Short mmCIF file of C-alpha atoms in Angstrom, two decimals:
data_model
loop_
_atom_site.label_atom_id
_atom_site.label_comp_id
_atom_site.label_asym_id
_atom_site.label_seq_id
_atom_site.Cartn_x
_atom_site.Cartn_y
_atom_site.Cartn_z
CA MET A 1 -168.39 2.92 -96.29
CA GLY A 2 -168.80 5.72 -93.73
CA THR A 3 -167.41 5.44 -90.26
CA PRO A 4 -169.80 6.17 -87.37
CA VAL A 5 -169.02 9.53 -85.70
CA VAL A 6 -169.51 9.69 -81.95
CA GLU A 7 -171.02 12.82 -80.36
CA ASN A 8 -169.37 14.60 -77.37
CA SER A 9 -165.79 13.77 -78.28
CA ARG A 10 -164.02 15.25 -75.23
CA TRP A 11 -161.50 12.77 -73.96
CA GLN A 12 -159.68 12.28 -70.64
CA ASN A 13 -157.52 9.49 -69.43
CA TRP A 14 -158.30 7.37 -66.31
CA SER A 15 -156.06 9.24 -63.98
CA GLY A 16 -157.11 12.75 -65.16
CA THR A 17 -153.49 13.73 -66.10
CA GLU A 18 -154.37 14.17 -69.84
CA ALA A 19 -157.40 15.64 -71.62
CA ALA A 20 -158.10 16.68 -75.14
CA GLU A 21 -160.82 18.03 -77.50
CA PRO A 22 -160.38 16.15 -80.75
CA VAL A 23 -161.98 17.55 -83.86
CA ARG A 24 -164.08 14.36 -84.07
CA THR A 25 -164.35 10.90 -82.68
CA VAL A 26 -165.06 7.83 -84.77
CA ARG A 27 -165.90 4.30 -83.67
CA PRO A 28 -165.17 1.84 -86.47
CA GLU A 29 -166.61 -1.63 -86.29
CA GLY A 30 -164.54 -3.22 -88.93
CA LEU A 31 -161.37 -3.02 -90.85
CA GLU A 32 -162.94 -1.16 -93.76
CA GLU A 33 -164.44 1.48 -91.46
CA LEU A 34 -161.01 1.88 -89.72
CA SER A 35 -159.18 2.33 -92.96
CA ALA A 36 -161.79 4.84 -94.21
CA ALA A 37 -161.41 6.81 -91.02
CA VAL A 38 -157.71 7.15 -91.51
CA VAL A 39 -158.15 8.15 -95.22
CA ALA A 40 -160.81 10.72 -94.26
CA ALA A 41 -158.53 12.27 -91.67
CA GLY A 42 -155.80 12.66 -94.24
CA GLU A 43 -158.15 14.30 -96.69
CA ASP A 44 -159.11 16.80 -93.95
CA GLY A 45 -155.47 17.34 -92.91
CA LEU A 46 -156.12 15.89 -89.45
CA ARG A 47 -153.92 13.67 -87.30
CA VAL A 48 -155.23 10.34 -86.09
CA LYS A 49 -154.86 8.72 -82.67
CA ALA A 50 -156.26 5.26 -81.82
CA VAL A 51 -157.50 5.34 -78.17
CA GLY A 52 -158.30 2.37 -75.95
CA ALA A 53 -159.15 2.29 -72.27
CA GLY A 54 -157.09 5.46 -71.46
CA HIS A 55 -155.03 3.77 -68.79
CA SER A 56 -151.81 5.51 -69.76
CA PHE A 57 -150.64 8.37 -67.51
CA SER A 58 -148.59 9.99 -70.20
CA GLY A 59 -149.98 11.79 -73.23
CA ILE A 60 -149.21 8.92 -75.59
CA ALA A 61 -152.88 8.50 -76.59
CA ALA A 62 -154.00 12.14 -76.35
CA PRO A 63 -155.91 12.85 -79.65
CA ASP A 64 -155.85 16.30 -81.18
CA GLY A 65 -157.34 15.52 -84.60
CA VAL A 66 -159.40 12.37 -85.05
CA ARG A 67 -159.85 10.09 -82.07
CA VAL A 68 -160.43 6.50 -83.10
CA ASP A 69 -162.36 4.83 -80.39
CA MET A 70 -161.25 1.14 -80.61
CA GLY A 71 -164.16 -0.17 -78.57
CA GLY A 72 -165.94 -1.41 -81.72
CA LEU A 73 -163.07 -3.65 -82.72
CA ASP A 74 -163.14 -6.23 -79.96
CA GLU A 75 -163.88 -9.56 -81.57
CA VAL A 76 -162.02 -12.93 -81.72
CA VAL A 77 -160.54 -13.51 -85.15
CA SER A 78 -159.11 -17.08 -84.62
CA VAL A 79 -157.94 -19.49 -81.91
CA ASP A 80 -155.66 -22.51 -82.39
CA PRO A 81 -155.43 -24.33 -79.08
CA LYS A 82 -152.76 -26.71 -80.53
CA SER A 83 -150.22 -24.07 -81.47
CA GLY A 84 -151.42 -21.51 -78.87
CA LEU A 85 -151.72 -18.77 -81.52
CA VAL A 86 -154.64 -16.45 -80.89
CA THR A 87 -155.74 -13.51 -83.08
CA VAL A 88 -158.05 -10.96 -81.77
CA GLU A 89 -159.15 -7.42 -82.83
CA ALA A 90 -157.01 -4.68 -81.39
CA GLY A 91 -159.69 -3.15 -79.18
CA MET A 92 -160.33 -6.22 -77.11
CA PRO A 93 -159.73 -5.48 -73.39
CA LEU A 94 -157.47 -7.80 -71.51
CA TRP A 95 -160.23 -8.98 -69.14
CA ARG A 96 -162.19 -10.21 -72.09
CA LEU A 97 -159.16 -11.79 -73.71
CA ASN A 98 -158.57 -13.77 -70.58
CA GLN A 99 -162.10 -15.12 -70.75
CA VAL A 100 -161.48 -16.16 -74.32
CA LEU A 101 -158.26 -17.87 -73.33
CA ASP A 102 -159.89 -19.61 -70.38
CA ALA A 103 -162.49 -21.15 -72.73
CA HIS A 104 -159.71 -22.75 -74.82
CA GLY A 105 -157.38 -23.89 -72.02
CA LEU A 106 -154.87 -21.13 -72.75
CA ALA A 107 -153.29 -18.19 -70.96
CA LEU A 108 -151.03 -15.12 -71.49
CA GLU A 109 -147.51 -16.10 -70.50
CA ASN A 110 -147.23 -13.02 -68.18
CA MET A 111 -149.38 -10.05 -67.24
CA GLY A 112 -149.26 -6.74 -65.34
CA ASP A 113 -151.48 -6.07 -62.45
CA ILE A 114 -154.55 -4.63 -64.12
CA ASP A 115 -156.64 -5.96 -66.97
CA ARG A 116 -158.66 -2.88 -68.14
CA GLN A 117 -156.39 -1.94 -71.04
CA THR A 118 -156.97 -2.95 -74.65
CA ILE A 119 -154.54 -5.47 -76.11
CA SER A 120 -153.22 -2.90 -78.66
CA GLY A 121 -152.79 -0.30 -75.88
CA ALA A 122 -150.94 -2.73 -73.65
CA ILE A 123 -148.43 -3.77 -76.34
CA SER A 124 -147.98 -0.29 -77.81
CA THR A 125 -146.96 1.31 -74.50
CA GLY A 126 -144.70 -1.54 -73.28
CA THR A 127 -146.93 -2.94 -70.53
CA HIS A 128 -145.18 -5.69 -68.57
CA GLY A 129 -145.52 -7.91 -65.51
CA THR A 130 -142.80 -9.35 -63.36
CA GLY A 131 -140.49 -12.35 -63.49
CA ASP A 132 -136.80 -12.59 -64.06
CA ARG A 133 -137.31 -15.26 -66.72
CA TYR A 134 -140.24 -13.57 -68.48
CA ARG A 135 -140.81 -10.57 -70.75
CA GLY A 136 -143.44 -7.95 -71.47
CA PHE A 137 -146.59 -8.14 -73.51
CA ALA A 138 -144.85 -7.14 -76.79
CA TRP A 139 -142.72 -10.28 -76.59
CA GLN A 140 -145.91 -12.40 -76.92
CA VAL A 141 -146.90 -10.72 -80.17
CA LYS A 142 -146.27 -12.85 -83.30
CA GLY A 143 -148.14 -10.89 -85.92
CA LEU A 144 -149.97 -7.64 -86.51
CA LYS A 145 -152.49 -6.27 -89.00
CA LEU A 146 -151.93 -2.55 -89.42
CA VAL A 147 -153.68 0.30 -91.17
CA LEU A 148 -150.99 2.66 -92.50
CA ALA A 149 -151.26 6.42 -93.04
CA SER A 150 -152.36 5.86 -96.61
CA GLY A 151 -155.24 3.66 -95.48
CA GLU A 152 -153.57 0.56 -96.78
CA THR A 153 -153.93 -2.52 -94.66
CA VAL A 154 -150.79 -4.67 -94.27
CA GLN A 155 -149.76 -7.77 -92.29
CA CYS A 156 -146.45 -7.94 -90.63
CA THR A 157 -144.57 -10.69 -88.71
CA GLU A 158 -140.98 -11.61 -88.00
CA PHE A 159 -140.80 -12.98 -91.53
CA GLU A 160 -143.20 -10.67 -93.47
CA ARG A 161 -142.19 -6.93 -93.40
CA PRO A 162 -139.87 -7.81 -90.50
CA GLU A 163 -138.64 -4.22 -89.89
CA LEU A 164 -142.24 -2.85 -89.75
CA PHE A 165 -143.05 -5.62 -87.29
CA ALA A 166 -139.88 -4.85 -85.25
CA ALA A 167 -141.12 -1.32 -84.90
CA ALA A 168 -144.89 -1.83 -84.57
CA ARG A 169 -144.94 -4.58 -81.93
CA LEU A 170 -144.09 -1.87 -79.44
CA GLY A 171 -144.73 1.13 -81.68
CA LEU A 172 -146.24 3.84 -79.38
CA GLY A 173 -148.96 4.25 -81.95
CA ALA A 174 -146.52 6.02 -84.20
CA VAL A 175 -146.32 3.76 -87.29
CA GLY A 176 -149.92 2.83 -87.87
CA VAL A 177 -153.20 1.88 -86.25
CA ILE A 178 -153.16 -1.74 -85.03
CA ALA A 179 -156.27 -3.58 -86.28
CA GLU A 180 -155.52 -7.14 -85.26
CA VAL A 181 -152.93 -8.73 -82.93
CA THR A 182 -151.75 -12.41 -83.02
CA LEU A 183 -150.40 -13.63 -79.69
CA GLN A 184 -148.33 -16.66 -78.75
CA CYS A 185 -150.21 -17.99 -75.77
CA VAL A 186 -149.38 -20.86 -73.43
CA PRO A 187 -151.28 -23.71 -71.79
CA ALA A 188 -153.38 -22.43 -68.92
CA PHE A 189 -151.72 -22.61 -65.56
CA ARG A 190 -152.25 -21.77 -61.91
CA LEU A 191 -150.20 -19.51 -59.74
CA HIS A 192 -149.45 -20.19 -56.11
CA ALA A 193 -149.31 -16.85 -54.42
CA VAL A 194 -147.48 -16.16 -51.16
CA GLU A 195 -147.59 -12.60 -49.70
CA ARG A 196 -145.85 -11.44 -46.58
CA PRO A 197 -144.51 -8.26 -44.97
CA GLU A 198 -140.75 -8.06 -44.73
CA ARG A 199 -138.10 -5.36 -43.85
CA LEU A 200 -136.67 -3.46 -46.83
CA ASP A 201 -133.06 -4.23 -45.88
CA ALA A 202 -133.79 -7.97 -45.61
CA VAL A 203 -135.40 -7.93 -49.09
CA LEU A 204 -132.44 -6.05 -50.66
CA GLU A 205 -129.93 -8.35 -49.04
CA GLY A 206 -131.65 -11.46 -50.35
CA LEU A 207 -132.81 -10.02 -53.67
CA ASP A 208 -130.84 -12.28 -55.92
CA GLU A 209 -132.25 -15.39 -54.34
CA LEU A 210 -135.77 -14.00 -54.16
CA VAL A 211 -135.77 -13.06 -57.85
CA ALA A 212 -134.05 -16.32 -59.04
CA GLU A 213 -136.07 -18.73 -56.92
CA ASN A 214 -139.51 -17.43 -57.78
CA ASP A 215 -141.18 -17.40 -61.15
CA HIS A 216 -142.77 -13.96 -60.47
CA PHE A 217 -141.45 -11.90 -57.63
CA GLU A 218 -142.26 -8.31 -56.78
CA PHE A 219 -142.50 -6.13 -53.73
CA TYR A 220 -143.97 -2.91 -52.43
CA TRP A 221 -142.01 -0.50 -50.27
CA PHE A 222 -143.95 1.94 -48.04
CA PRO A 223 -142.11 5.31 -47.97
CA HIS A 224 -141.36 6.88 -44.55
CA THR A 225 -140.91 3.26 -43.31
CA ASP A 226 -138.61 0.27 -43.70
CA ARG A 227 -141.55 -1.97 -44.42
CA THR A 228 -142.34 -3.86 -47.61
CA LEU A 229 -145.00 -6.36 -48.83
CA THR A 230 -143.47 -9.12 -50.86
CA LYS A 231 -145.25 -11.20 -53.38
CA ARG A 232 -144.06 -14.60 -54.66
CA ASN A 233 -146.09 -16.12 -57.44
CA ASN A 234 -145.06 -19.52 -58.74
CA ARG A 235 -146.48 -21.54 -61.66
CA HIS A 236 -148.33 -24.85 -61.34
CA ALA A 237 -150.22 -27.08 -63.71
CA MET A 238 -154.08 -26.72 -63.84
CA SER A 239 -154.21 -30.07 -62.13
CA GLU A 240 -152.99 -28.33 -58.97
CA PRO A 241 -156.01 -27.85 -56.65
CA SER A 242 -157.36 -24.25 -56.65
CA ARG A 243 -157.32 -22.55 -53.20
CA ALA A 244 -158.80 -19.30 -54.23
CA PRO A 245 -159.63 -16.73 -51.60
CA SER A 246 -163.23 -16.98 -50.31
CA ARG A 247 -165.50 -14.10 -51.39
CA LEU A 248 -165.22 -12.52 -47.98
CA SER A 249 -161.39 -12.79 -48.02
CA TYR A 250 -161.26 -11.41 -51.59
CA TRP A 251 -163.51 -8.54 -50.61
CA TRP A 252 -161.47 -7.77 -47.50
CA ASN A 253 -158.11 -7.68 -49.34
CA GLU A 254 -158.74 -6.50 -52.86
CA GLY A 255 -161.95 -4.61 -52.28
CA PHE A 256 -161.85 -3.10 -48.76
CA THR A 257 -158.17 -3.10 -47.71
CA GLU A 258 -156.42 -2.25 -51.08
CA ASN A 259 -159.14 0.15 -52.34
CA THR A 260 -161.73 1.41 -49.86
CA LEU A 261 -159.49 1.61 -46.73
CA PHE A 262 -156.57 2.68 -48.80
CA SER A 263 -158.51 5.49 -50.43
CA ALA A 264 -159.79 6.75 -46.97
CA SER A 265 -156.19 6.69 -45.63
CA ASN A 266 -155.01 8.73 -48.60
CA ARG A 267 -157.78 11.26 -48.15
CA VAL A 268 -156.81 11.66 -44.53
CA GLY A 269 -153.20 12.18 -45.67
CA VAL A 270 -154.27 14.98 -48.02
CA ARG A 271 -156.00 16.77 -45.22
CA PHE A 272 -153.40 16.04 -42.58
CA PRO A 273 -150.01 15.55 -44.39
CA GLY A 274 -148.13 15.16 -41.13
CA MET A 275 -149.98 11.87 -40.54
CA VAL A 276 -148.71 10.18 -43.74
CA PRO A 277 -145.66 8.49 -42.17
CA ARG A 278 -147.82 7.06 -39.44
CA LEU A 279 -150.52 5.93 -41.94
CA ASN A 280 -147.87 4.20 -44.03
CA ARG A 281 -146.63 2.36 -40.94
CA VAL A 282 -150.23 1.16 -40.27
CA ALA A 283 -150.65 0.17 -43.99
CA GLY A 284 -147.48 -1.88 -43.75
CA ARG A 285 -149.07 -3.81 -40.90
CA VAL A 286 -152.60 -4.08 -42.32
CA TRP A 287 -151.37 -6.03 -45.35
CA SER A 288 -150.88 -9.35 -43.59
CA ALA A 289 -149.32 -12.59 -44.80
CA ARG A 290 -151.66 -14.77 -46.95
CA GLU A 291 -151.29 -17.76 -49.34
CA TYR A 292 -153.59 -18.87 -52.10
CA THR A 293 -153.76 -20.61 -55.51
CA ASP A 294 -155.88 -19.68 -58.59
CA VAL A 295 -155.85 -19.50 -62.39
CA SER A 296 -152.98 -17.20 -63.53
CA HIS A 297 -154.78 -14.01 -64.58
CA LYS A 298 -156.77 -13.95 -61.27
CA ILE A 299 -153.45 -13.83 -59.35
CA PHE A 300 -151.64 -11.47 -61.74
CA THR A 301 -154.36 -8.78 -61.73
CA SER A 302 -156.47 -7.00 -59.15
CA PRO A 303 -158.99 -4.14 -59.14
CA ARG A 304 -157.80 -0.54 -58.86
CA SER A 305 -160.33 2.11 -57.94
CA VAL A 306 -158.08 4.59 -56.11
CA VAL A 307 -156.99 7.36 -58.55
CA PHE A 308 -153.32 8.15 -58.57
CA ARG A 309 -150.34 9.43 -60.59
CA GLU A 310 -147.48 7.11 -61.65
CA MET A 311 -143.96 7.34 -62.94
CA GLU A 312 -142.02 4.14 -63.71
CA TYR A 313 -138.42 3.68 -64.84
CA ALA A 314 -136.68 0.49 -66.12
CA LEU A 315 -133.27 0.22 -64.53
CA PRO A 316 -130.33 -2.03 -65.06
CA ARG A 317 -130.99 -4.90 -62.65
CA GLU A 318 -127.72 -4.35 -60.72
CA ALA A 319 -128.60 -0.67 -60.05
CA LEU A 320 -131.77 -1.42 -58.08
CA PRO A 321 -130.38 -1.66 -54.38
CA SER A 322 -128.56 1.72 -54.69
CA VAL A 323 -131.51 3.40 -56.34
CA LEU A 324 -133.94 2.30 -53.66
CA ARG A 325 -131.66 3.32 -50.85
CA GLU A 326 -131.34 6.80 -52.55
CA LEU A 327 -135.08 6.98 -52.82
CA HIS A 328 -135.43 6.13 -49.15
CA ALA A 329 -133.02 8.83 -48.26
CA LEU A 330 -134.51 11.60 -50.50
CA VAL A 331 -138.03 11.07 -49.21
CA GLY A 332 -136.76 12.16 -45.79
CA ARG A 333 -134.17 14.61 -46.90
CA GLU A 334 -136.58 16.53 -49.20
CA ALA A 335 -139.56 16.20 -46.76
CA HIS A 336 -141.76 14.62 -49.45
CA THR A 337 -145.20 13.41 -48.34
CA VAL A 338 -145.72 10.02 -50.12
CA SER A 339 -148.84 8.01 -49.17
CA PHE A 340 -148.49 5.43 -51.97
CA PRO A 341 -146.12 2.47 -51.94
CA VAL A 342 -143.23 2.08 -54.43
CA GLU A 343 -143.68 -0.97 -56.62
CA VAL A 344 -140.63 -3.03 -57.77
CA ARG A 345 -140.78 -5.66 -60.48
CA PHE A 346 -138.31 -7.56 -62.72
CA ALA A 347 -138.01 -8.68 -66.33
CA ALA A 348 -135.63 -10.63 -68.52
CA ALA A 349 -133.76 -8.89 -71.34
CA ASP A 350 -135.43 -8.86 -74.70
CA ASP A 351 -134.64 -7.61 -78.25
CA ILE A 352 -137.66 -5.45 -79.04
CA TRP A 353 -136.47 -2.09 -80.47
CA LEU A 354 -138.18 0.25 -78.04
CA SER A 355 -138.78 -2.19 -75.12
CA THR A 356 -137.60 -0.74 -71.80
CA ALA A 357 -135.91 -4.11 -71.18
CA GLN A 358 -134.08 -4.14 -74.47
CA GLY A 359 -130.69 -5.74 -74.17
CA ARG A 360 -130.50 -5.91 -70.40
CA ARG A 361 -131.98 -7.66 -67.35
CA THR A 362 -134.32 -5.15 -65.86
CA ALA A 363 -135.64 -3.93 -62.50
CA TYR A 364 -138.79 -1.65 -62.72
CA VAL A 365 -139.29 0.97 -60.02
CA ALA A 366 -142.73 2.62 -60.12
CA VAL A 367 -143.39 5.64 -57.82
CA HIS A 368 -146.99 6.77 -57.21
CA GLN A 369 -148.66 9.70 -55.67
CA PHE A 370 -152.40 9.94 -54.68
CA HIS A 371 -154.22 12.31 -56.94
CA GLY A 372 -154.95 14.70 -54.02
CA HIS A 373 -151.21 15.29 -53.43
CA ASP A 374 -148.90 17.33 -55.62
CA HIS A 375 -146.89 14.73 -57.45
CA VAL A 376 -144.50 17.12 -59.25
CA PRO A 377 -141.73 17.66 -56.64
CA TYR A 378 -141.54 14.01 -55.62
CA PHE A 379 -141.59 12.77 -59.24
CA ARG A 380 -138.93 15.41 -60.22
CA ASP A 381 -136.56 14.17 -57.53
CA CYS A 382 -137.16 10.49 -58.23
CA GLU A 383 -136.62 11.03 -62.02
CA ALA A 384 -133.19 12.59 -61.28
CA VAL A 385 -132.21 9.39 -59.44
CA PHE A 386 -133.54 7.15 -62.22
CA ASP A 387 -131.88 9.24 -64.90
CA ALA A 388 -128.51 9.00 -63.19
CA ALA A 389 -128.82 5.25 -63.27
CA GLU A 390 -129.45 5.20 -67.05
CA GLY A 391 -133.13 4.40 -66.55
CA ARG A 392 -135.66 4.21 -69.33
CA PRO A 393 -139.10 5.60 -68.65
CA HIS A 394 -142.26 3.63 -69.22
CA TRP A 395 -143.79 5.00 -72.39
CA GLY A 396 -147.30 5.08 -70.88
CA LYS A 397 -146.37 6.71 -67.62
CA MET A 398 -145.30 10.15 -66.51
CA HIS A 399 -141.77 11.39 -67.33
CA THR A 400 -140.04 14.43 -68.81
CA LEU A 401 -137.46 12.92 -71.19
CA GLY A 402 -137.22 13.88 -74.79
CA ALA A 403 -135.86 12.38 -78.06
CA GLU A 404 -132.31 13.45 -77.58
CA GLN A 405 -131.98 11.81 -74.18
CA LEU A 406 -134.06 8.69 -75.21
CA SER A 407 -132.00 8.14 -78.33
CA ARG A 408 -128.95 7.46 -76.16
CA ARG A 409 -130.86 4.84 -74.16
CA TYR A 410 -132.01 2.66 -77.09
CA LYS A 411 -129.68 0.84 -79.51
CA HIS A 412 -132.38 0.85 -82.14
CA PHE A 413 -133.84 4.29 -81.68
CA GLU A 414 -132.74 5.43 -85.06
CA ASP A 415 -133.94 2.23 -86.67
CA PHE A 416 -137.38 2.93 -85.29
CA ARG A 417 -137.39 6.48 -86.59
CA ARG A 418 -136.28 5.24 -90.02
CA VAL A 419 -139.22 2.80 -90.22
CA ARG A 420 -141.53 5.48 -88.97
CA ASP A 421 -140.37 7.83 -91.72
CA GLY A 422 -141.25 5.21 -94.30
CA ALA A 423 -144.65 4.28 -92.73
CA ASP A 424 -145.84 7.75 -91.77
CA PRO A 425 -143.87 10.42 -93.58
CA GLU A 426 -146.50 13.06 -92.96
CA ARG A 427 -146.78 12.18 -89.26
CA ARG A 428 -150.46 11.39 -89.51
CA PHE A 429 -150.24 9.38 -86.27
CA ALA A 430 -148.20 11.99 -84.24
CA ASN A 431 -149.33 14.00 -81.28
CA PRO A 432 -147.49 16.33 -78.91
CA TYR A 433 -146.22 13.42 -76.78
CA LEU A 434 -144.72 11.64 -79.76
CA GLU A 435 -143.19 14.83 -81.02
CA ARG A 436 -141.39 15.19 -77.66
CA VAL A 437 -140.13 11.51 -77.28
CA LEU A 438 -139.43 10.71 -80.95
CA GLY A 439 -138.85 14.15 -82.52
CA ALA A 440 -140.75 15.81 -85.17
#
């Protein structure tokens, strides 16, 4: 069976940080077509890269041979409301997955703050949310169906091909193309959200209590100021009354304030860099306190239309206060112009081989820069701080580390490379990013 070839195969990610001209783009609409595309690439001596929504800032999905557009593999395979096991095709976007789960009284245990990614992209890059008792997307994966470099289709779980599963559940796209994902979901729940501005020192002083006493705690710090916006999200049964924001309130906060007004503020900052500290102080005031309750995924996620660059590192939880104080100092010391807030989130330790939270309680610090500003000097200085704290970079976000440095940060790095050698000895699924972070 032939695989449909898509015309105009130029590819660029959402943020504009990566672009590629693959030899060809294919859009399989079933497992046989996906397998045929991998086999055909091998016959032509081309590398293969499965590509989802393009929401990674790094080059992890950049295709230089055959780009596999996963948009045609987005169907539900099975749902078992009793066990909570849900199997979907790998190209299903998270926003559609949430609709499917809603219809069956289920939910993802935890989520990040956007829902545009495909499920395979989210798990392969180590996407995560926040919550000191909760873990990232890959932790929710209970089974995978993979197409290997030979074109063979295999199933793997904790009990069937367990080492392949250990690698592929957060596999960077390096061991095979994920065709189907089985997730352990939970009964649907609501989140009660409380957002309020607070001083950075007060947040850091009370951090242990804030993280421990809330199911999902995070905060945003506005550089050039001592202002933060804290977010406390706590879980409730679906029987809890919904107090969702009105349409006007939702538009004002998520639509106008967080996107339209924020975009305008950033554009002003590009034209007049000296105004950025003042604009950040204003932003710290505009985000006012609010409280609301809604179904979980509507609280976890929000729309993002402002284009930016992002670097995020996973730090040992105990290193967070000193790292943030150093970032606060270096912004002023190095005269960086930073119009985007720094996002701080938390996660429990897990045992996934290439998880950024493997083996340790984790604090995530994400630095951003508006696309109109030069991000390089700011990110370079921040990365030096993160590196000194034994940080692990998010696989889907911007960083400069290579295999030698990363191998010292991950207990199972060599285990992963060993499994990769067996699954893809000819590096059919490699690209320049994977050559840098995993080695040739």
